[in-house]
PDB file of C-alpha atoms in Angstrom:
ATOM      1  CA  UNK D 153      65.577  64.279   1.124  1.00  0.00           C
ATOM      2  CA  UNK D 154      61.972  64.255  -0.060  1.00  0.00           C
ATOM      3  CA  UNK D 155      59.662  61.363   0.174  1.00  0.00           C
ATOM      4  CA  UNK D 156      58.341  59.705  -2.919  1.00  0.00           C
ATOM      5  CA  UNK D 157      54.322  58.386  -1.816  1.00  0.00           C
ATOM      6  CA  UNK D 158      52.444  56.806  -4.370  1.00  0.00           C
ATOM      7  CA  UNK D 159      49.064  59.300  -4.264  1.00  0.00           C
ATOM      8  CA  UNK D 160      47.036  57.975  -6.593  1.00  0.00           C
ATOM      9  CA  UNK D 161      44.284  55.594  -3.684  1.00  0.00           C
ATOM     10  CA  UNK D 162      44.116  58.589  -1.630  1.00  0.00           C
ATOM     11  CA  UNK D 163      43.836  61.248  -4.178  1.00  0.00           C
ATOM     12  CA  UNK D 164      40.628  59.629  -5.278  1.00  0.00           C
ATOM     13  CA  UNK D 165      38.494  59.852  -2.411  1.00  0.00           C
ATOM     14  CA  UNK D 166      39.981  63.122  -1.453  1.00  0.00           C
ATOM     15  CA  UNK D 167      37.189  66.291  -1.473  1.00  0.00           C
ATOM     16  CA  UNK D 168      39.446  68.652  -4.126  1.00  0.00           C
ATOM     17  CA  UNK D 169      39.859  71.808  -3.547  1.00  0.00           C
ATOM     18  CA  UNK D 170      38.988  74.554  -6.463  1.00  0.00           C
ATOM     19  CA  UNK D 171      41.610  77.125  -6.032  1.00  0.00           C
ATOM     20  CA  UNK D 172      41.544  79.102  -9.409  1.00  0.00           C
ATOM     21  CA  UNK D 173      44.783  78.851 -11.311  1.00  0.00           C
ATOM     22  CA  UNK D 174      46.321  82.205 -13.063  1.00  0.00           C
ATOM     23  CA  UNK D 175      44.783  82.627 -16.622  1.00  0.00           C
ATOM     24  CA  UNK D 176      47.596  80.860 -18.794  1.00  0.00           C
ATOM     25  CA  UNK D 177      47.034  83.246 -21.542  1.00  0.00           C
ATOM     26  CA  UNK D 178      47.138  86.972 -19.637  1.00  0.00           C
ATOM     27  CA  UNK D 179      50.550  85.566 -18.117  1.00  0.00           C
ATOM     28  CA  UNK D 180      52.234  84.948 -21.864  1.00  0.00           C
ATOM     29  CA  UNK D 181      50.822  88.538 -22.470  1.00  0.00           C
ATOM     30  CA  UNK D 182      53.017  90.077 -19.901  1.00  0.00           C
ATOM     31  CA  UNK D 183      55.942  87.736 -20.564  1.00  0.00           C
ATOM     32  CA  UNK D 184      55.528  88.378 -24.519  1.00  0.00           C
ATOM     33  CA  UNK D 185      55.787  92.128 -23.810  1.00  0.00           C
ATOM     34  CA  UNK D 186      58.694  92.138 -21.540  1.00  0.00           C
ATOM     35  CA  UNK D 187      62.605  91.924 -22.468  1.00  0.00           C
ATOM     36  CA  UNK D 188      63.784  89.933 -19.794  1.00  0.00           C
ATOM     37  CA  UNK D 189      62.919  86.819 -18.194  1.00  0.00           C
ATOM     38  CA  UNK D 190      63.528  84.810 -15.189  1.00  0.00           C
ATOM     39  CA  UNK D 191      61.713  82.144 -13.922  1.00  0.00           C
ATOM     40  CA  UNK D 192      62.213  80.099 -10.435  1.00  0.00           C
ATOM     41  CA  UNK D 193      61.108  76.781  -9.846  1.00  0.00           C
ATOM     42  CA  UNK D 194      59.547  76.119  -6.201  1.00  0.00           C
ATOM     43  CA  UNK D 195      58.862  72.382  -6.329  1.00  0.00           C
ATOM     44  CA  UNK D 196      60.563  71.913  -3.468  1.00  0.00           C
ATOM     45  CA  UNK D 197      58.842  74.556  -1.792  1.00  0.00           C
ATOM     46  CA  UNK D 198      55.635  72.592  -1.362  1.00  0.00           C
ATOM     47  CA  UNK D 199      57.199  70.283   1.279  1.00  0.00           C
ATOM     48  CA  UNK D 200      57.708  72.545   4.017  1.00  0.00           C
ATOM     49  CA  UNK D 201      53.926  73.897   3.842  1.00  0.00           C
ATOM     50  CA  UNK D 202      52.410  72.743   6.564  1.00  0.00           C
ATOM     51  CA  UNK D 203      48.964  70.764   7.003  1.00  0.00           C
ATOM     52  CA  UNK D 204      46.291  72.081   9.324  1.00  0.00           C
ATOM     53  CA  UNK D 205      46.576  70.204  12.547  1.00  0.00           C
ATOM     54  CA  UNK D 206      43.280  68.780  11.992  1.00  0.00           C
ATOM     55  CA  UNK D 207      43.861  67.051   8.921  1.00  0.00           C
ATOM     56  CA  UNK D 208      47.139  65.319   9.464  1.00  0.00           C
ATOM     57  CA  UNK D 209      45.211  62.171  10.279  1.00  0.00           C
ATOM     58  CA  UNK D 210      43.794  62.184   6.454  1.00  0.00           C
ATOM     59  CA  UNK D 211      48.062  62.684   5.277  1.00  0.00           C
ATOM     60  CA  UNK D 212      48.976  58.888   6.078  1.00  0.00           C
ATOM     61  CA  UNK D 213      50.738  56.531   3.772  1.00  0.00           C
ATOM     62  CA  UNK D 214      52.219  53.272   3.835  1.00  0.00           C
ATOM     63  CA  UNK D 215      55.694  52.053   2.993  1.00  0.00           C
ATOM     64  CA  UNK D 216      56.863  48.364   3.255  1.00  0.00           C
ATOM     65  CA  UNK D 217      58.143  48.901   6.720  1.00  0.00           C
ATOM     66  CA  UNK D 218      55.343  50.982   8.270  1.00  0.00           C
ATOM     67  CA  UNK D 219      52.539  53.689   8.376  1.00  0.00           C
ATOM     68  CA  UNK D 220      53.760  56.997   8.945  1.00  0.00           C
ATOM     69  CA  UNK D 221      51.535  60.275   9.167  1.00  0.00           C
ATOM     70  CA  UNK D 222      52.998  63.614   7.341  1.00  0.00           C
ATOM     71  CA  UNK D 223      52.706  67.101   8.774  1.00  0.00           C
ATOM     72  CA  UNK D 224      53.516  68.719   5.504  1.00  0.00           C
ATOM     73  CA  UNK D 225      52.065  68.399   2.006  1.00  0.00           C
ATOM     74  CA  UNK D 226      53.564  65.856  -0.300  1.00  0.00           C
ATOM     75  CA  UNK D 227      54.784  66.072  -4.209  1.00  0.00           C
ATOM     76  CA  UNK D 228      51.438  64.625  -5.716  1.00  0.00           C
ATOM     77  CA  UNK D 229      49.281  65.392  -3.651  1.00  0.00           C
ATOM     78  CA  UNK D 230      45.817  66.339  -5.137  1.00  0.00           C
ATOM     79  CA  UNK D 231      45.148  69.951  -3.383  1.00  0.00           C
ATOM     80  CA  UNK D 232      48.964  70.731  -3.069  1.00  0.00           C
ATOM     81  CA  UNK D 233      48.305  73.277  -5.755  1.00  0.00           C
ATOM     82  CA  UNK D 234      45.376  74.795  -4.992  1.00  0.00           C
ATOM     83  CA  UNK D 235      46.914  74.794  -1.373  1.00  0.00           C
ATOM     84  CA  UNK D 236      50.011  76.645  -2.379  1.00  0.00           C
ATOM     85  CA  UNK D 237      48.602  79.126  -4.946  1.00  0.00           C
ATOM     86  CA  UNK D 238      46.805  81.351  -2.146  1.00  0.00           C
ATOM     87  CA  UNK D 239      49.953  81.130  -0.170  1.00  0.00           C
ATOM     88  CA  UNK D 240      51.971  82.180  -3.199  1.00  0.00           C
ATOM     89  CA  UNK D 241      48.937  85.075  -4.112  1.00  0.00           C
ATOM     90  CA  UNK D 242      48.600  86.619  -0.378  1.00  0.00           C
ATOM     91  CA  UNK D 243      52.863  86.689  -0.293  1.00  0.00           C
ATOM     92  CA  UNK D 244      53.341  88.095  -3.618  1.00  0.00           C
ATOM     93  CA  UNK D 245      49.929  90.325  -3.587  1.00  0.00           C
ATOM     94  CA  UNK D 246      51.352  93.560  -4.458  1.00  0.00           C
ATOM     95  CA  UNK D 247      53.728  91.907  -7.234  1.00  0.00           C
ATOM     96  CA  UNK D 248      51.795  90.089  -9.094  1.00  0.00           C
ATOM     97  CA  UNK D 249      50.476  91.383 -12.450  1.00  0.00           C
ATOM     98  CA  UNK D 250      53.063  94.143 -12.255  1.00  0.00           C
ATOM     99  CA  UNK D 251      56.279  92.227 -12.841  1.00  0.00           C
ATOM    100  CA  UNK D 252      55.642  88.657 -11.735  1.00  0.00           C
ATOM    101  CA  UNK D 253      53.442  85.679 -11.670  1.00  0.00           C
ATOM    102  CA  UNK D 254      52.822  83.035  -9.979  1.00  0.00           C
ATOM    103  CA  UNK D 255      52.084  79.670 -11.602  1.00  0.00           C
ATOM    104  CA  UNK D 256      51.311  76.929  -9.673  1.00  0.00           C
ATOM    105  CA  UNK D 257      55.181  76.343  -8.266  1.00  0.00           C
ATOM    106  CA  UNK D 258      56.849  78.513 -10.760  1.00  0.00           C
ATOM    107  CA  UNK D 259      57.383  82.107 -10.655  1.00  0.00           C
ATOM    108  CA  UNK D 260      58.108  84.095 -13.648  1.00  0.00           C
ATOM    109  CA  UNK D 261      59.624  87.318 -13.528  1.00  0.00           C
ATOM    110  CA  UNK D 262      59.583  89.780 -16.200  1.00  0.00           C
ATOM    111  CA  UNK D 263      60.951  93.319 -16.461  1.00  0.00           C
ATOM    112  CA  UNK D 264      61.703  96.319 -19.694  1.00  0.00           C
ATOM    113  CA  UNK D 265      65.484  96.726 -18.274  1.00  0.00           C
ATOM    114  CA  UNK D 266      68.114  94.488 -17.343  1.00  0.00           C
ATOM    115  CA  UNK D 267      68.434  96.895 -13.701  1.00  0.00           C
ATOM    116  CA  UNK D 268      64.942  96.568 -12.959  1.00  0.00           C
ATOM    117  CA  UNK D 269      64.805  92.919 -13.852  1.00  0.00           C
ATOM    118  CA  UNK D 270      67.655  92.119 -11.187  1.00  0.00           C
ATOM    119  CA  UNK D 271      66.089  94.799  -8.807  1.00  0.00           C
ATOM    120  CA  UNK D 272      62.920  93.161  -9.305  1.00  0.00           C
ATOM    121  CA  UNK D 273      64.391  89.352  -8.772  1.00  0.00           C
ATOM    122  CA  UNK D 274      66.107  90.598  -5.556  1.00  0.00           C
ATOM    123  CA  UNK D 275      62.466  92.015  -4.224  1.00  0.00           C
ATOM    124  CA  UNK D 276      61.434  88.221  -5.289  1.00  0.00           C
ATOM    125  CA  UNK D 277      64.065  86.615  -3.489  1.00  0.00           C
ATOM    126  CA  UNK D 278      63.482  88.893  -0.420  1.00  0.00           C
ATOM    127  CA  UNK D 279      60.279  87.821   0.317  1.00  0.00           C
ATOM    128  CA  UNK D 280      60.719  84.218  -0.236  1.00  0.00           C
ATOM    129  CA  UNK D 281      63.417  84.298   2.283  1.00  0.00           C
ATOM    130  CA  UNK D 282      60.544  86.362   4.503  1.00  0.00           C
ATOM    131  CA  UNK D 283      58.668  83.439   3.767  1.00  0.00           C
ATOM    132  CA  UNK D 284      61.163  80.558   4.512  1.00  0.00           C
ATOM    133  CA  UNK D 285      60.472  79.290   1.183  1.00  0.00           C
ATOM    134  CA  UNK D 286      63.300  78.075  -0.576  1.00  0.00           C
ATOM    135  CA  UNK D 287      63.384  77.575  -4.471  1.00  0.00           C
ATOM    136  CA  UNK D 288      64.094  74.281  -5.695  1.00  0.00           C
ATOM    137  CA  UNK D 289      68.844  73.214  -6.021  1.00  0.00           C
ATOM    138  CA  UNK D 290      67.611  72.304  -9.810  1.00  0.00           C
ATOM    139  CA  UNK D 291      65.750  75.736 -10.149  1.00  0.00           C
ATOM    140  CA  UNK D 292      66.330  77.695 -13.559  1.00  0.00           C
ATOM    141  CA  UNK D 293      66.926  81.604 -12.501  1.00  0.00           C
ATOM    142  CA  UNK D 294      68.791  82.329 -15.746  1.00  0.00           C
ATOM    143  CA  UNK D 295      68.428  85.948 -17.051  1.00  0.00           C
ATOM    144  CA  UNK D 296      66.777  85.817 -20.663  1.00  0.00           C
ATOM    145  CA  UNK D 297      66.899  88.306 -22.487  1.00  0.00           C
ATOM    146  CA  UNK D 298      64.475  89.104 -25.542  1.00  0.00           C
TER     147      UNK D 298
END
């Protein structure tokens, strides 16, 4: 169960953070190129990434029965991205660019050969388990093929 928070007050007098997102364009160039395809969704993965101890006083909401305080980033929240992209970058550092990218909670995959495409998905999935991070029940991982 996630919670659903209605962002939109606090997100505009947060400070945003200006995390640089992959360039949109060099990612279709490596997908374009490739013959197979994969892509996982991590929406979900965003809740269990934790907030610095510090700032959990700035992560309270209201609901219609009380305040409550969260320890872990919410769906909507304005630097949730640019949070989880360096997280995403330092874990898949020696991927990325090679067979992979990350975009802000998806990760495409992309290989020449249908063996190194499901070797390469299996190194993926390895170090998201590393990771605890846990791609999202609804998650597409189908195998496309060019």
């Amino acid at each position: 169960m996630r919670p659903v928070v209605d962002l939109i007050v606090r997100n505009e007098i947060t400070i945003k953070d200006h995390e640089t997102i992959p360039n949109q364009r060099m990612i279709l160039n490596s997908l374009g190129r490739a013959r197979y395809g994969s892509k996982i969704d991590l929406s979900d993965a965003y809740f269990p990434t934790r907030v610095e101890p510090k700032d959990v006083d700035k992560n309270g909401f209201k609901s219609g029965f009380a305040s409550f305080v969260s320890k872990v980033m919410l769906q909507g929240d304005m630097n949730a991205p640019g949070t989880f992209m360096p997280i995403m970058s330092d874990l898949f550092a020696d991927y990325l660019g090679q067979f992979m990218w990350v975009y802000i909670d998806d990760i495409l995959i992309y290989s020449d050969t249908e063996p190194d495409h499901l070797k390469h998905i299996a190194m993926v999935c390895d170090k998201l388990k590393q990771a605890q991070l846990y791609a999202s029940r609804r998650s597409q991982n189908s195998l496309l093929q060019a």
